[in-house]
Tab-separated table of C-alpha atoms and ligand atoms in Angstrom:
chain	number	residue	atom	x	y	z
A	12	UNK	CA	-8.257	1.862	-23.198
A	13	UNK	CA	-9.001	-1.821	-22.281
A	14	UNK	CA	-9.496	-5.140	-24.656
A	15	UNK	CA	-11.805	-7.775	-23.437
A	16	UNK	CA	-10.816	-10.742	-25.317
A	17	UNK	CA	-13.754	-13.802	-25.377
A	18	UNK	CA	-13.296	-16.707	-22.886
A	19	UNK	CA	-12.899	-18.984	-26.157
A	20	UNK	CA	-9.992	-16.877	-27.717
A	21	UNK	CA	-7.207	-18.354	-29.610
A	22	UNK	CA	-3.659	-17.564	-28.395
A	23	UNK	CA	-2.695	-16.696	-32.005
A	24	UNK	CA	-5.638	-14.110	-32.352
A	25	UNK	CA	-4.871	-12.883	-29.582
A	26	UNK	CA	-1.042	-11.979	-30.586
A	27	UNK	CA	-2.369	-10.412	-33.729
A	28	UNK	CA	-4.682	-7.948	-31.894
A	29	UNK	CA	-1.497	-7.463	-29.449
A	30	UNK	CA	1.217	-6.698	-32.535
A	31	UNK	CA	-1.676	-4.476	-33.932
A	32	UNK	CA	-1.773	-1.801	-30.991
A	33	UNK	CA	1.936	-2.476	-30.513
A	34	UNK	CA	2.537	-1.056	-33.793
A	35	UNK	CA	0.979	1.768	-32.733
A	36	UNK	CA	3.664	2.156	-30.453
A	37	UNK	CA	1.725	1.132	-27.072
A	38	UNK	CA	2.492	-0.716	-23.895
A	39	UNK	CA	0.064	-4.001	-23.432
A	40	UNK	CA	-0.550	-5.157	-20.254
A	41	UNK	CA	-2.361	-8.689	-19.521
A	42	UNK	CA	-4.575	-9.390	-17.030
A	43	UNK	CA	-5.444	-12.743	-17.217
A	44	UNK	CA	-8.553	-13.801	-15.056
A	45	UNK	CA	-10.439	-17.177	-14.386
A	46	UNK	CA	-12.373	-16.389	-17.612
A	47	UNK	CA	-11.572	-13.641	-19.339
A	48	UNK	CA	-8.145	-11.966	-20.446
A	49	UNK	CA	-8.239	-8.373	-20.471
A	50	UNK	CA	-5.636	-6.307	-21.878
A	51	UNK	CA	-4.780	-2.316	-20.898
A	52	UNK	CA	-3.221	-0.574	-23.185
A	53	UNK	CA	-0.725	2.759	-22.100
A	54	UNK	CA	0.004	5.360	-24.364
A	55	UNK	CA	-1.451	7.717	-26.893
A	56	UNK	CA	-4.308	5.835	-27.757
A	57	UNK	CA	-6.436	8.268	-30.346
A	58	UNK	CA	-4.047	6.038	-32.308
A	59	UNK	CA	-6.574	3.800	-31.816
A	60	UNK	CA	-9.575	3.055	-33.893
A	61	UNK	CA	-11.828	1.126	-31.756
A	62	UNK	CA	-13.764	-0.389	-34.643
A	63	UNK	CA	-10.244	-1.986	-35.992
A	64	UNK	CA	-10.189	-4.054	-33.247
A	65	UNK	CA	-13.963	-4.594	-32.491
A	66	UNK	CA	-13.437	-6.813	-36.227
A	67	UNK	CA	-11.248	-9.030	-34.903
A	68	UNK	CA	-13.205	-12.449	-33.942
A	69	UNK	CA	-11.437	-12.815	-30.467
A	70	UNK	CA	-12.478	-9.391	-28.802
A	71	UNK	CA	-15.539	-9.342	-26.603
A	72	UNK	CA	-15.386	-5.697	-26.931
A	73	UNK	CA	-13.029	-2.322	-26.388
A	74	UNK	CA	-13.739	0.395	-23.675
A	75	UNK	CA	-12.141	3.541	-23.373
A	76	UNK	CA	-10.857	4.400	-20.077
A	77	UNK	CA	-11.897	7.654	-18.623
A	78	UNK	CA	-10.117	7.750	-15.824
A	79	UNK	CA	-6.503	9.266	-16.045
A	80	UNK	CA	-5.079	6.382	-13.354
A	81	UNK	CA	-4.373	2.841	-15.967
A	82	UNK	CA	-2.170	0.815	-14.261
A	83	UNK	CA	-4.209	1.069	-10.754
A	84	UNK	CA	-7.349	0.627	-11.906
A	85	UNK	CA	-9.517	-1.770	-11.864
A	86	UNK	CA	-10.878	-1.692	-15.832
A	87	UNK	CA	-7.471	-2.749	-15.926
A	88	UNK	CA	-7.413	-5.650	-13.619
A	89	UNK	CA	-10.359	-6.978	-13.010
A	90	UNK	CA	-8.811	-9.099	-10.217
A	91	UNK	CA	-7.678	-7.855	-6.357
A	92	UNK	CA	-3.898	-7.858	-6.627
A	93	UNK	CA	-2.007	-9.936	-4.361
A	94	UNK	CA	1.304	-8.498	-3.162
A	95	UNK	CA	3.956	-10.984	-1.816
A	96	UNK	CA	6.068	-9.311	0.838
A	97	UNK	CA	8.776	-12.030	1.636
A	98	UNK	CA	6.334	-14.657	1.891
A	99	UNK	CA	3.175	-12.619	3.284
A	100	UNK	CA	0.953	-12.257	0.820
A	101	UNK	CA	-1.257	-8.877	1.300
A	102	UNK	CA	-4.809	-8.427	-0.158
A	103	UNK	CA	-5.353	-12.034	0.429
A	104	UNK	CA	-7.936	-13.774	2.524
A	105	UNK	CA	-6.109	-13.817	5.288
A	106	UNK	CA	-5.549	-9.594	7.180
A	107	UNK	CA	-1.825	-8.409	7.127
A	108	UNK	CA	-1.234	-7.266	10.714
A	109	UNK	CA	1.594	-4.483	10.490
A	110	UNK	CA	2.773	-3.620	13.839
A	111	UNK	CA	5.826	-2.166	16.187
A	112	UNK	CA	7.374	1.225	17.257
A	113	UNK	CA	6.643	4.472	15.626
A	114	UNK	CA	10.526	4.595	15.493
A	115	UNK	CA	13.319	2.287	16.624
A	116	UNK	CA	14.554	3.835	19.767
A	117	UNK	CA	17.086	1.378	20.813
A	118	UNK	CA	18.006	-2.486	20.599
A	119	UNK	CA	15.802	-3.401	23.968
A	120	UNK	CA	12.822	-1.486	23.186
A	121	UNK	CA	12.742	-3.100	19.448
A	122	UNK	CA	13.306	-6.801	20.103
A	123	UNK	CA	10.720	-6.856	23.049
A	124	UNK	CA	8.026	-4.910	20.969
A	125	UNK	CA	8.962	-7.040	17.621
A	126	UNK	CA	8.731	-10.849	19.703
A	127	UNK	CA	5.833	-8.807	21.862
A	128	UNK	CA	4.134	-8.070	18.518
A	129	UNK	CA	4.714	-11.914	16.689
A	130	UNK	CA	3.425	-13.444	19.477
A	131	UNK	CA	0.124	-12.017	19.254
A	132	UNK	CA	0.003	-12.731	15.459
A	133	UNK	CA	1.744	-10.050	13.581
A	134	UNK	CA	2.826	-11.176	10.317
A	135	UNK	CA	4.898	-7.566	9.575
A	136	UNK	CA	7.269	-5.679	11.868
A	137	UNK	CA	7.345	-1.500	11.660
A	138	UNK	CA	9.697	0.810	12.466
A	139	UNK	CA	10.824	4.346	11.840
A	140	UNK	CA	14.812	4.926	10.767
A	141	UNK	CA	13.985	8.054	8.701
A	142	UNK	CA	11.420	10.369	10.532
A	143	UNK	CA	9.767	13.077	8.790
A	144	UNK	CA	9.157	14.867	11.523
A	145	UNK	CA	6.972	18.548	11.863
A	146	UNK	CA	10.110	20.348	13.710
A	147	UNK	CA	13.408	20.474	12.915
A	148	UNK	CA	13.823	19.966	17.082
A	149	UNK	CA	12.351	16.856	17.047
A	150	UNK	CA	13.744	13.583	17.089
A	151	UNK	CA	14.549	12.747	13.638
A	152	UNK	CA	14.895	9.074	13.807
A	153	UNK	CA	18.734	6.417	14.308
A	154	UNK	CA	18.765	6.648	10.414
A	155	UNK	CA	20.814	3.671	9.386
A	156	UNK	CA	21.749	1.915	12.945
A	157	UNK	CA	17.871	1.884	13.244
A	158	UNK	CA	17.762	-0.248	9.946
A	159	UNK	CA	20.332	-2.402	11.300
A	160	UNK	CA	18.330	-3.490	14.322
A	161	UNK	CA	15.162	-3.979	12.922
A	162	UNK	CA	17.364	-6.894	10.382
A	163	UNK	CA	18.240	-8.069	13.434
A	164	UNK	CA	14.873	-8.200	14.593
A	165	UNK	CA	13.892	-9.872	11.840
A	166	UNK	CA	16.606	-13.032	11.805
A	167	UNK	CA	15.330	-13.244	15.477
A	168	UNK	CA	11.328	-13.077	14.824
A	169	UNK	CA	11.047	-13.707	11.216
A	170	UNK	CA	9.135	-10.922	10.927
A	171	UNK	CA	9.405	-8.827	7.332
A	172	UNK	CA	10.342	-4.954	8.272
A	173	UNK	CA	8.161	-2.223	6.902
A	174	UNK	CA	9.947	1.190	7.044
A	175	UNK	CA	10.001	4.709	5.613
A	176	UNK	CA	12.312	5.992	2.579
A	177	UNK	CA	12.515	9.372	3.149
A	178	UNK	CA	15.631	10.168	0.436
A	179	UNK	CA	16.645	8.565	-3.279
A	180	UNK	CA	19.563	8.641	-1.177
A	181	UNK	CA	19.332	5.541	0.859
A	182	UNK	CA	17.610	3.548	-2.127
A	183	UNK	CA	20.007	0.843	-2.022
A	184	UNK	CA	20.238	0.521	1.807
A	185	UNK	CA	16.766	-0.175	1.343
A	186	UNK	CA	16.536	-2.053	-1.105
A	187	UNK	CA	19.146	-4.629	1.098
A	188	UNK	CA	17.378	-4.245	4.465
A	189	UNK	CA	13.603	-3.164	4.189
A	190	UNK	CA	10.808	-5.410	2.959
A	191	UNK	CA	8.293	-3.280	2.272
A	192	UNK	CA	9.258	0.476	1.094
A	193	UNK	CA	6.877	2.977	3.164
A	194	UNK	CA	6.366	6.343	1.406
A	195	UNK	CA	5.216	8.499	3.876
A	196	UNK	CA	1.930	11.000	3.571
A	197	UNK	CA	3.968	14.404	3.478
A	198	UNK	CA	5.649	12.598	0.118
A	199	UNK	CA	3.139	11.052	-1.056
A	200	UNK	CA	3.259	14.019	-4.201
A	201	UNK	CA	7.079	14.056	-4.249
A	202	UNK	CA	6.767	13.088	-7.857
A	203	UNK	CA	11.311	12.858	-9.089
A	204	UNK	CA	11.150	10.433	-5.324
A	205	UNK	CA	8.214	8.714	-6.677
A	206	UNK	CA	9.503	7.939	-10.178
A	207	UNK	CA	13.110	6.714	-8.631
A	208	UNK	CA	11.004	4.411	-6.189
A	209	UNK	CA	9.251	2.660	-9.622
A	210	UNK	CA	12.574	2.400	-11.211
A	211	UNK	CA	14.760	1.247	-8.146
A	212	UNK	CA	12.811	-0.109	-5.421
A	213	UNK	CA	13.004	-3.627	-5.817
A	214	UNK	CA	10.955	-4.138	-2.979
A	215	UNK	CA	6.885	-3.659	-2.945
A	216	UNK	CA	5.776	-0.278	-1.854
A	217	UNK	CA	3.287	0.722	0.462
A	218	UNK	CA	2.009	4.331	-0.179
A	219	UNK	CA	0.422	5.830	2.469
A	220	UNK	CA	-2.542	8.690	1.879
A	221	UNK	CA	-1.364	12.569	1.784
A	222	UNK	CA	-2.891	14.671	4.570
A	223	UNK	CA	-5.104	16.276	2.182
A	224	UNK	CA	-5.155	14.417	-0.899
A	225	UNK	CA	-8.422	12.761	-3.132
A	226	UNK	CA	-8.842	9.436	-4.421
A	227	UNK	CA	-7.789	10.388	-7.409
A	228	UNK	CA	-4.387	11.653	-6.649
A	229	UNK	CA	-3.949	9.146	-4.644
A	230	UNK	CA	-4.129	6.924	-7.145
A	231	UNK	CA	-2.088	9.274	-9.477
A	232	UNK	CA	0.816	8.589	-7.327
A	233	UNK	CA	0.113	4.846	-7.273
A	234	UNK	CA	0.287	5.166	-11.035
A	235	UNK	CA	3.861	7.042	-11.008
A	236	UNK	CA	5.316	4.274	-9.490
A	237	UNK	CA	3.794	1.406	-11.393
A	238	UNK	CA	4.496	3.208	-14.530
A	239	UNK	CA	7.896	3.473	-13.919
A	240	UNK	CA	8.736	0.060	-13.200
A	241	UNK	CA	7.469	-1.357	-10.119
A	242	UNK	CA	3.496	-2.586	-9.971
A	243	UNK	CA	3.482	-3.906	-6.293
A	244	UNK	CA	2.166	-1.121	-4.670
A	245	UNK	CA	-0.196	-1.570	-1.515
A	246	UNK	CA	-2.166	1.763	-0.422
A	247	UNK	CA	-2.739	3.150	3.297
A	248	UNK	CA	-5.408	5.335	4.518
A	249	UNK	CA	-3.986	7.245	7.348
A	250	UNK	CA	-6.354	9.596	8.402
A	251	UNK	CA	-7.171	13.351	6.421
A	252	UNK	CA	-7.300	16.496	7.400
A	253	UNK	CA	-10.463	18.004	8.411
A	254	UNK	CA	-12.159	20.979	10.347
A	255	UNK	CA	-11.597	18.756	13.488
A	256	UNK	CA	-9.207	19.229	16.172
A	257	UNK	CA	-9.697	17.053	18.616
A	258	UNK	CA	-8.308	14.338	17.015
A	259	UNK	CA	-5.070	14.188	15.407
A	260	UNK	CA	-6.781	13.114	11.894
A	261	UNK	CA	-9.901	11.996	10.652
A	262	UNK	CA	-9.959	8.865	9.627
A	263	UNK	CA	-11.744	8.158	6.219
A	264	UNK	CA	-13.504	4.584	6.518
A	265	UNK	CA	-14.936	5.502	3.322
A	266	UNK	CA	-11.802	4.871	1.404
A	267	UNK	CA	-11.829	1.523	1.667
A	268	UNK	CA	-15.084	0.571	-0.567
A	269	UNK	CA	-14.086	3.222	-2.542
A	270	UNK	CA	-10.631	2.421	-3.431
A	271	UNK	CA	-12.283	-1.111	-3.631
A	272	UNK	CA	-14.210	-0.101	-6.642
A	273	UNK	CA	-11.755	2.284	-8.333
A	274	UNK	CA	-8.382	-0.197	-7.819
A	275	UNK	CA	-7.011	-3.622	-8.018
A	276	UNK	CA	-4.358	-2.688	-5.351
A	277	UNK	CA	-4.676	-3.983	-1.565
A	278	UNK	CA	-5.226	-1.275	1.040
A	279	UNK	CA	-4.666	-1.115	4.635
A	280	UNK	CA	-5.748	1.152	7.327
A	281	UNK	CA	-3.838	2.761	10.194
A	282	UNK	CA	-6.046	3.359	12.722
A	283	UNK	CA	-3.062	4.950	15.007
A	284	UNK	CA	-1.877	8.094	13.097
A	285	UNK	CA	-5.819	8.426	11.758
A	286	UNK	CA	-6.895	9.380	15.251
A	287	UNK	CA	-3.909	10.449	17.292
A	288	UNK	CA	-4.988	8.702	20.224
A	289	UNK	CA	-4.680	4.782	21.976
A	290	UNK	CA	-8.114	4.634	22.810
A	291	UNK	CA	-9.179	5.218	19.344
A	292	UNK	CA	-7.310	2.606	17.437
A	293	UNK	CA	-9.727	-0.512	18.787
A	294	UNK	CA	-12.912	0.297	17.304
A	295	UNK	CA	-11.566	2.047	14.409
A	296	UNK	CA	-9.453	-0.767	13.802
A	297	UNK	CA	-12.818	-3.242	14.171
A	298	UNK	CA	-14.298	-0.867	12.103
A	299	UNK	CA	-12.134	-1.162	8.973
A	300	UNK	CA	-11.689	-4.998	9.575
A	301	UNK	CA	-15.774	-4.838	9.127
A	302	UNK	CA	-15.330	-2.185	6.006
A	303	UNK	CA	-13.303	-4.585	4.286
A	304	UNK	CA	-9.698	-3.289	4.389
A	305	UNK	CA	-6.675	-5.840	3.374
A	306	UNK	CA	-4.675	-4.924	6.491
A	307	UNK	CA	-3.815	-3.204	9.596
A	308	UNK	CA	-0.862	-1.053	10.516
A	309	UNK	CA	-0.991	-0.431	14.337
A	310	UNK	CA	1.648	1.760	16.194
A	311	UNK	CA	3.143	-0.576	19.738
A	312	UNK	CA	5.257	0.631	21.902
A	313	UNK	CA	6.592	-1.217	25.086
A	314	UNK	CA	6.537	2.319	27.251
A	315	UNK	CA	4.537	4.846	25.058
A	316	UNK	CA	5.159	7.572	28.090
A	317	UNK	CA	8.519	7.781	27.124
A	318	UNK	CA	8.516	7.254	23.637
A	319	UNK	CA	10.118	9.657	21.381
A	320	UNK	CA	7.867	10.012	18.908
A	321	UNK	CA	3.570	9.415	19.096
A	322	UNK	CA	3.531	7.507	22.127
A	323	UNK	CA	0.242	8.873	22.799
A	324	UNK	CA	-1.313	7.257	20.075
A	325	UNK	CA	0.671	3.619	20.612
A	326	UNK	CA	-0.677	0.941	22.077
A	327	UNK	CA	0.719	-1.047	25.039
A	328	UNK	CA	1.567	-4.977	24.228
A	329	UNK	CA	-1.067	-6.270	25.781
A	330	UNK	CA	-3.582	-4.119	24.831
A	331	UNK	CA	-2.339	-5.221	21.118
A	332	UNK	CA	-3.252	-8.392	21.711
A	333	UNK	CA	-6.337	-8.001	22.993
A	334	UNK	CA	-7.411	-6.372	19.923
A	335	UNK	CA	-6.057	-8.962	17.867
A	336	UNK	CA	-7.880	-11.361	19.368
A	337	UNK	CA	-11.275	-9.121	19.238
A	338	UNK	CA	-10.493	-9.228	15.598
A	339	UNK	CA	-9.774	-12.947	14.889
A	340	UNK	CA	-13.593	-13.280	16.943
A	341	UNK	CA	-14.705	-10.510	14.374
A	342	UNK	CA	-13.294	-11.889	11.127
A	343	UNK	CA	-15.067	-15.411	12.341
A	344	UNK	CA	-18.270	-13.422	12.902
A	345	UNK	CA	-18.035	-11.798	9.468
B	430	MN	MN1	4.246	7.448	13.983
């Protein structure tokens, strides 16, 4: 259920709607926009009697909420969120340009893909420590040496790390090293890791797409983390699974005018795990940039025929760069 308060409202009428439904024993949550304040409320609300409110002189109205996502949508927050990520501030104007290694393979191969990747105008370094990989034979990531070097890649670049928490268990290492908290598609429903992310991350989160998943519990996940204590949460579409085999995923351009309707919260696309393949991730990437996405989260690798994990979906330095620089023409065109 949402309050629309009038542009004109008092801030003591609006406190005495507030205590009202906090009485009632719900959670408030302001939005405050140019004009208009709206406030969600979270809880049981058939507690509620919508025409108790709708007396009060400072609501514009009261709308019930059908949909069972509060904190992520947009009824809630009429406004695109704005995440700050050590000083980068995603779903702004400006495109957040994730990039680097599928995983951190060793200290050479990081720092030239990480000062590789700045140069041609990242503003966010990736890199695997934790791999959730299909077989147990494959390589499973450095685990904590890997976070290790990509701090070191930072205090050399200045680039924030993005990287995945597999395990509640290595919460605090990530909370000192990481950035920006990646939970990964295959965990996206991993509801008790979820719910420990909201209360312990103290990072921003970005929650990448399950291979199979809707909208909706998408967004369901969004709202486990938010509700439990942490609301900067940035979304990635990632390619879903289809009939299709040729490529690795489809990817769903869709979800980005959709999400941009249903949620405040910024999304970004990756373009690299979406198709499987290098030669996909430039017009898919232009495509997305044209569909409106927040971001872009683009697998390099410095020698993708040895890499050790989806080097036949990363992109060579240069190549990176050349996109970026068909996108900077694109954004000007747009
Ligand atoms: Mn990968």
């Amino acid at each position: 259920m949402i309050i629309v308060f009038k542009p004109q409202a008092q801030k003591k009428d609006i406190q005495r709607v507030l205590d009202k439904v906090e009485k009632l024993g719900l959670q408030t949550h302001i939005s405050q926009g140019e004009n208009t304040l709206v406030v969600g409320l979270v809880g049981d609300t058939t507690r509620v009697d919508p025409k108790r409110i709708e007396v009060e002189e400072s609501v514009e109205r009261i709308m019930k909420v059908s949909e069972p996502y509060k904190l992520a949508n947009r009824a809630f927050h009429p406004e695109d969120s704005v995440i700050d990520v050590s000083g980068v501030k995603v779903g702004s104007k400006e495109l957040t340009l994730i990039a680097g290694p599928c995983s951190v393979e060793s200290k050479e191969q990081l720092l030239e893909v990480a000062h590789r990747v700045k140069e041609s105008g990242a503003n966010l370094l990736r890199g695997g420590a934790y791999k959730p990989r299909t077989s147990p034979y494959s390589f499973q990531g450095m685990g904590s040496s890997a976070l290790d070097l990509l701090v070191k890649a930072k205090e050399e670049t200045g680039l924030p790390i993005v990287s995945e928490l597999m395990s509640e268990k290595h919460i605090e290492e990530f909370n000192d090293k990481v950035d920006l908290v990646q939970i990964g598609a295959r965990n996206m429903q991993n509801f008790d890791l979820l719910k420990e992310v909201g209360e312990r991350i103290k990072k921003p989160v970005l929650l990448k797409r399950g291979l199979s998943n809707t909208y909706e519990e998408w967004l369901m996940s969004a709202e486990y983390i938010m509700a439990h204590g942490n609301p900067n949460v940035i979304l990635c579409e990632r390619g879903i699974r289809t009939f299709e085999t040729y490529t690795r995923n489809t990817l769903d351009l869709q979800a980005i005018p959709v999400l941009k309707r249903l949620t405040h919260l910024p999304i970004i696309i990756d373009p690299s795990h979406a198709g499987g393949k290098w030669w996909l991730v430039e017009p898919m990437a232009k495509a997305s940039v044209v569909a409106g996405c927040d971001g872009l989260m683009i697998e390099v690798h410095n020698d993708p025929e040895s890499a050790l994990c989806d080097g036949p979906q990363s992109l060579k330095p240069d190549r990176y760069d050349d996109l970026i620089k068909k996108i900077r023409k694109l954004e000007k065109a747009l």
